[in-house]
XYZ file of C-alpha atoms in Angstrom:
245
model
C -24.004 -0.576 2.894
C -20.439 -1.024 1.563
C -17.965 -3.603 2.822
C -15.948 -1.010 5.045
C -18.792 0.994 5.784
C -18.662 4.192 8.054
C -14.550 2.343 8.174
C -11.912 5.257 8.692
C -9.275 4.301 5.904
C -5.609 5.849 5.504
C -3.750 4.806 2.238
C -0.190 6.208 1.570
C 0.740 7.220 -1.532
C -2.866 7.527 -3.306
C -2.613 10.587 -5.247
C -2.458 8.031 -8.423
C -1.797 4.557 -9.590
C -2.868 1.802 -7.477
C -3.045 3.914 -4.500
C -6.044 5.667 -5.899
C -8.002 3.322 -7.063
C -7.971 1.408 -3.387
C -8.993 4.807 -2.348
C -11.836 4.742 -4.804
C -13.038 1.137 -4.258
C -12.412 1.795 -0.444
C -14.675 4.909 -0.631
C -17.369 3.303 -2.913
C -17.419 0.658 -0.515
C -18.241 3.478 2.417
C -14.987 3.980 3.654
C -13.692 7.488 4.521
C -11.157 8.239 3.275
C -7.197 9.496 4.207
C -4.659 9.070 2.297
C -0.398 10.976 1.299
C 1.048 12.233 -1.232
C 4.949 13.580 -1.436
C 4.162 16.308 -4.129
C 1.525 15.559 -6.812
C -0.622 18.044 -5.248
C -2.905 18.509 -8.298
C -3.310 15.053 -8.764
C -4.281 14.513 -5.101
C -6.972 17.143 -4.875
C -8.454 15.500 -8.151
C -8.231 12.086 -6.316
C -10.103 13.456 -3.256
C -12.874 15.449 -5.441
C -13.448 11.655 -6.615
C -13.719 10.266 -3.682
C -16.205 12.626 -2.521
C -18.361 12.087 -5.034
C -18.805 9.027 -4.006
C -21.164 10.229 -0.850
C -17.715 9.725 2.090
C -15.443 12.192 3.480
C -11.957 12.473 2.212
C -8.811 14.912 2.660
C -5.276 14.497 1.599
C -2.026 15.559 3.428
C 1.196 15.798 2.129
C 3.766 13.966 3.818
C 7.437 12.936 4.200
C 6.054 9.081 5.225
C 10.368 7.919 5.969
C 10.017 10.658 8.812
C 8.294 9.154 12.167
C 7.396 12.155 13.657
C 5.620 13.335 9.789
C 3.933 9.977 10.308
C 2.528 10.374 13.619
C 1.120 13.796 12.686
C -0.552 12.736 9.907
C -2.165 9.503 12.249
C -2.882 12.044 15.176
C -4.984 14.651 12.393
C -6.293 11.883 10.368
C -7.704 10.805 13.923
C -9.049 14.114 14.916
C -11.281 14.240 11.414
C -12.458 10.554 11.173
C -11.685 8.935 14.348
C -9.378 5.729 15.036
C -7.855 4.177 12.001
C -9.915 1.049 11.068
C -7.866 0.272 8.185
C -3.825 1.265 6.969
C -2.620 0.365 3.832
C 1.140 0.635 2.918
C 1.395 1.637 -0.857
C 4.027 4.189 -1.026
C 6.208 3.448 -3.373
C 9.232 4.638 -5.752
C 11.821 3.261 -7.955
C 15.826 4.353 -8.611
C 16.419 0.963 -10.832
C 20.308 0.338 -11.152
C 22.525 -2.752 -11.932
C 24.419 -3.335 -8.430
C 27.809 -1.769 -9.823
C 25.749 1.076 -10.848
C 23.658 1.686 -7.951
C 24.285 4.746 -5.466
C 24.090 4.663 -1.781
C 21.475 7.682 -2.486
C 19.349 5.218 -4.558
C 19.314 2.635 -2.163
C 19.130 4.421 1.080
C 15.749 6.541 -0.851
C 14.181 3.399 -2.073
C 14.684 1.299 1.587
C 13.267 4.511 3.208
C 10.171 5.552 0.870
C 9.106 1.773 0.435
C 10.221 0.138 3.945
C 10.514 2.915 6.604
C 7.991 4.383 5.607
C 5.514 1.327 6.267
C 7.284 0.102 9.597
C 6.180 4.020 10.860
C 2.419 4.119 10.069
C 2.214 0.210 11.631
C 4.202 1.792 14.438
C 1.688 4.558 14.326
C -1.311 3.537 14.074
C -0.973 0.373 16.312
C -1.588 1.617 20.151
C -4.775 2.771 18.651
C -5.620 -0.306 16.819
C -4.826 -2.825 20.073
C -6.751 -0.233 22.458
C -9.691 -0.831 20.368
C -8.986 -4.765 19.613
C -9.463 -4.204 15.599
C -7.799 -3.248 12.642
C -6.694 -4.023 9.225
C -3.374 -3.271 7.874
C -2.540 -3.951 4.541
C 1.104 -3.432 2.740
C 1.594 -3.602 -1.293
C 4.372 -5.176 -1.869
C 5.857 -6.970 -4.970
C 6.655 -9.910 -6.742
C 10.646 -8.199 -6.977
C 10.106 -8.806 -3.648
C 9.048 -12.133 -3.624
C 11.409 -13.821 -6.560
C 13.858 -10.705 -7.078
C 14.434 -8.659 -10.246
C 17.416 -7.383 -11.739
C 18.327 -4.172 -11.661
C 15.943 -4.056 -8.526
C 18.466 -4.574 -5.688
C 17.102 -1.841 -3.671
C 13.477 -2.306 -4.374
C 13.513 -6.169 -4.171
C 14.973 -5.568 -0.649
C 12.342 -3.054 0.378
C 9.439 -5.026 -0.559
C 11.277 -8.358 0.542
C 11.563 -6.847 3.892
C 7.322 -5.621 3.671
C 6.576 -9.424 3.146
C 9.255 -10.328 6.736
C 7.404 -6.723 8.241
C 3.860 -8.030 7.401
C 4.307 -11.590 8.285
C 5.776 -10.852 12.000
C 4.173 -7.740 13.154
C 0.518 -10.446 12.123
C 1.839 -12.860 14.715
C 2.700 -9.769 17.470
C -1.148 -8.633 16.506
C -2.897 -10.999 16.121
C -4.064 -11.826 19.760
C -5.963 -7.888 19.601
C -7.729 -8.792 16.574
C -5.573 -6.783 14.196
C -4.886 -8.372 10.924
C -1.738 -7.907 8.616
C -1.487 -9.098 5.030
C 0.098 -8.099 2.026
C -0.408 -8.262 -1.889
C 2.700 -8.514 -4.074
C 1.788 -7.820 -7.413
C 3.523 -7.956 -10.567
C 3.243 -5.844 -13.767
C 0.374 -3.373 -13.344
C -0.935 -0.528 -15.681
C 0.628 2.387 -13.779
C 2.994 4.924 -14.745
C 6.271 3.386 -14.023
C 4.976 0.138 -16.573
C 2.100 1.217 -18.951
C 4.483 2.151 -21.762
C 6.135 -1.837 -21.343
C 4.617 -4.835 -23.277
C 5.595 -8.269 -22.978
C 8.776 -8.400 -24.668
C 10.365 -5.719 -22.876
C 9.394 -7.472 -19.321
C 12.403 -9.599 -19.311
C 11.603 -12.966 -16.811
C 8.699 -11.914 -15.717
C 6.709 -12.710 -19.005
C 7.204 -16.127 -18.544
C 5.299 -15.929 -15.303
C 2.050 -14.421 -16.701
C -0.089 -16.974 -17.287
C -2.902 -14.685 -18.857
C -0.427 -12.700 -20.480
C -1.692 -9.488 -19.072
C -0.956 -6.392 -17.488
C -2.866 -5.820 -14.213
C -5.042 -2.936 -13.683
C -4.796 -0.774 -10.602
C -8.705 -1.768 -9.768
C -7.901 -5.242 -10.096
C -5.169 -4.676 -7.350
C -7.757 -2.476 -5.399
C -10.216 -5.743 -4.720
C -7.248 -7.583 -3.368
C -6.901 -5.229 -1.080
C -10.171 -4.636 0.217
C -10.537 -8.082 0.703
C -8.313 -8.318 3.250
C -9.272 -4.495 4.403
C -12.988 -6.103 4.822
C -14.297 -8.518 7.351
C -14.068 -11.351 4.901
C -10.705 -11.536 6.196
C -10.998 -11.287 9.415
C -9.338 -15.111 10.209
C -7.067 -14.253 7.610
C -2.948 -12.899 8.834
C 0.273 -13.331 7.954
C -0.837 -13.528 4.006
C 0.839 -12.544 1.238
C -1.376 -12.905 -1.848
C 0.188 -12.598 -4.959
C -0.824 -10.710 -8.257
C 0.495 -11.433 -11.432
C 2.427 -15.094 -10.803
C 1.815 -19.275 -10.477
């Protein structure tokens, strides 16, 4: 038996990247699994025909996760097929990378909504069930723009800035019910949006590697099950980071 066994997990934003492979590790670890996608459709049905061959259940939904009442249909079904939500982890995510005299209202108010919003509604969501039951893991990826800010990264620095103030306070509201919050904030990682960079082009952050490598999405993944698993369970109010000293 796996670490989260017979667990009812719901990950946003898992149709690739480090999404999926906390779906995978959750699922190899016994976890069923839920998770979004906004419109990678292909890509998600792959990621749940993996995840089923790894013996659990699995389904994906697609979702507008800034809309509350698109996030409290996806909790209610999720809830119907598995049961309460044991575990929610926060990992939707997109860019619109601007200097500050460059950057749109559109590319702020997107990035603040897809990244931020989006996580306060499946807390919101997913807590009345979590307290009724006294358990539950939440989990939000943040970032290390969010931690020590990037440039260029107004927006997204802000969003993940205000996951870390999100995690930390909603941990102290829980924690009485036996609900624990923690985050990750990692750095570079071997996704889409960074695979193509190498240490030269990384600007400040190289400086702050002291490995000098990119993270892989499964190295991300056991972060997060960590503090998805009952190894954690004294553990709230974290925020472990990734990449940095």
């Amino acid at each position: 038996m796996g670490w989260v066994a017979d667990k009812t997990a719901l990950i946003t934003g898992a149709s690739r990247g480090i999404g999926r492979a906390i779906a995978l590790l959750l699922a190899e670890e016994g976890a069923n699994i839920a998770f979004t996608y906004k419109s990678a459709a292909s890509s998600a049905q792959e990621t749940v025909n993996a995840i089923g061959s790894k013996g659990v259940r699995a389904f994906a939904l697609q979702a507008d996760a800034k809309d509350l009442l698109s996030t409290q249909a996806v909790v209610d079904r999720v809830s119907e097929e598995f049961g309460p939500i044991d575990i929610l982890v926060n990992n939707a995510g997109i860019t619109r990378d601007r200097l500050l005299v460059r950057m749109t209202e559109r590319d702020w108010d997107d990035v603040i909504d897809t990244n931020l919003k989006s996580a306060f509604n499946f807390c919101k969501a997913v807590s009345r069930s979590m307290i009724a039951k006294r358990r539950g893991k939440i989990v939000n990826v943040a970032s290390i723009s969010g931690v020590i800010g990037n440039p260029g990264q107004a927006n997204y620095a802000a969003a993940k800035s205000g996951m870390i103030g999100l995690t930390k306070t909603i941990a102290k509201e829980l924690a009485t019910r036996n609900i624990q919050v923690n985050a990750v904030a990692p750095g570079f990682v071997a996704t889409d949006m960074v695979k193509q960079l190498d240490l030269s082009q990384m600007g400040g952050f190289s400086g702050l590697l002291p490995m000098k490598l990119v993270a892989q999405p499964e190295e991300i993944a056991e972060l997060v099950l960590f503090f998805a698993s009952p190894a954690s369970d004294y553990i709230t109010g974290q925020v472990l980071p990734g990449m940095y000293d």
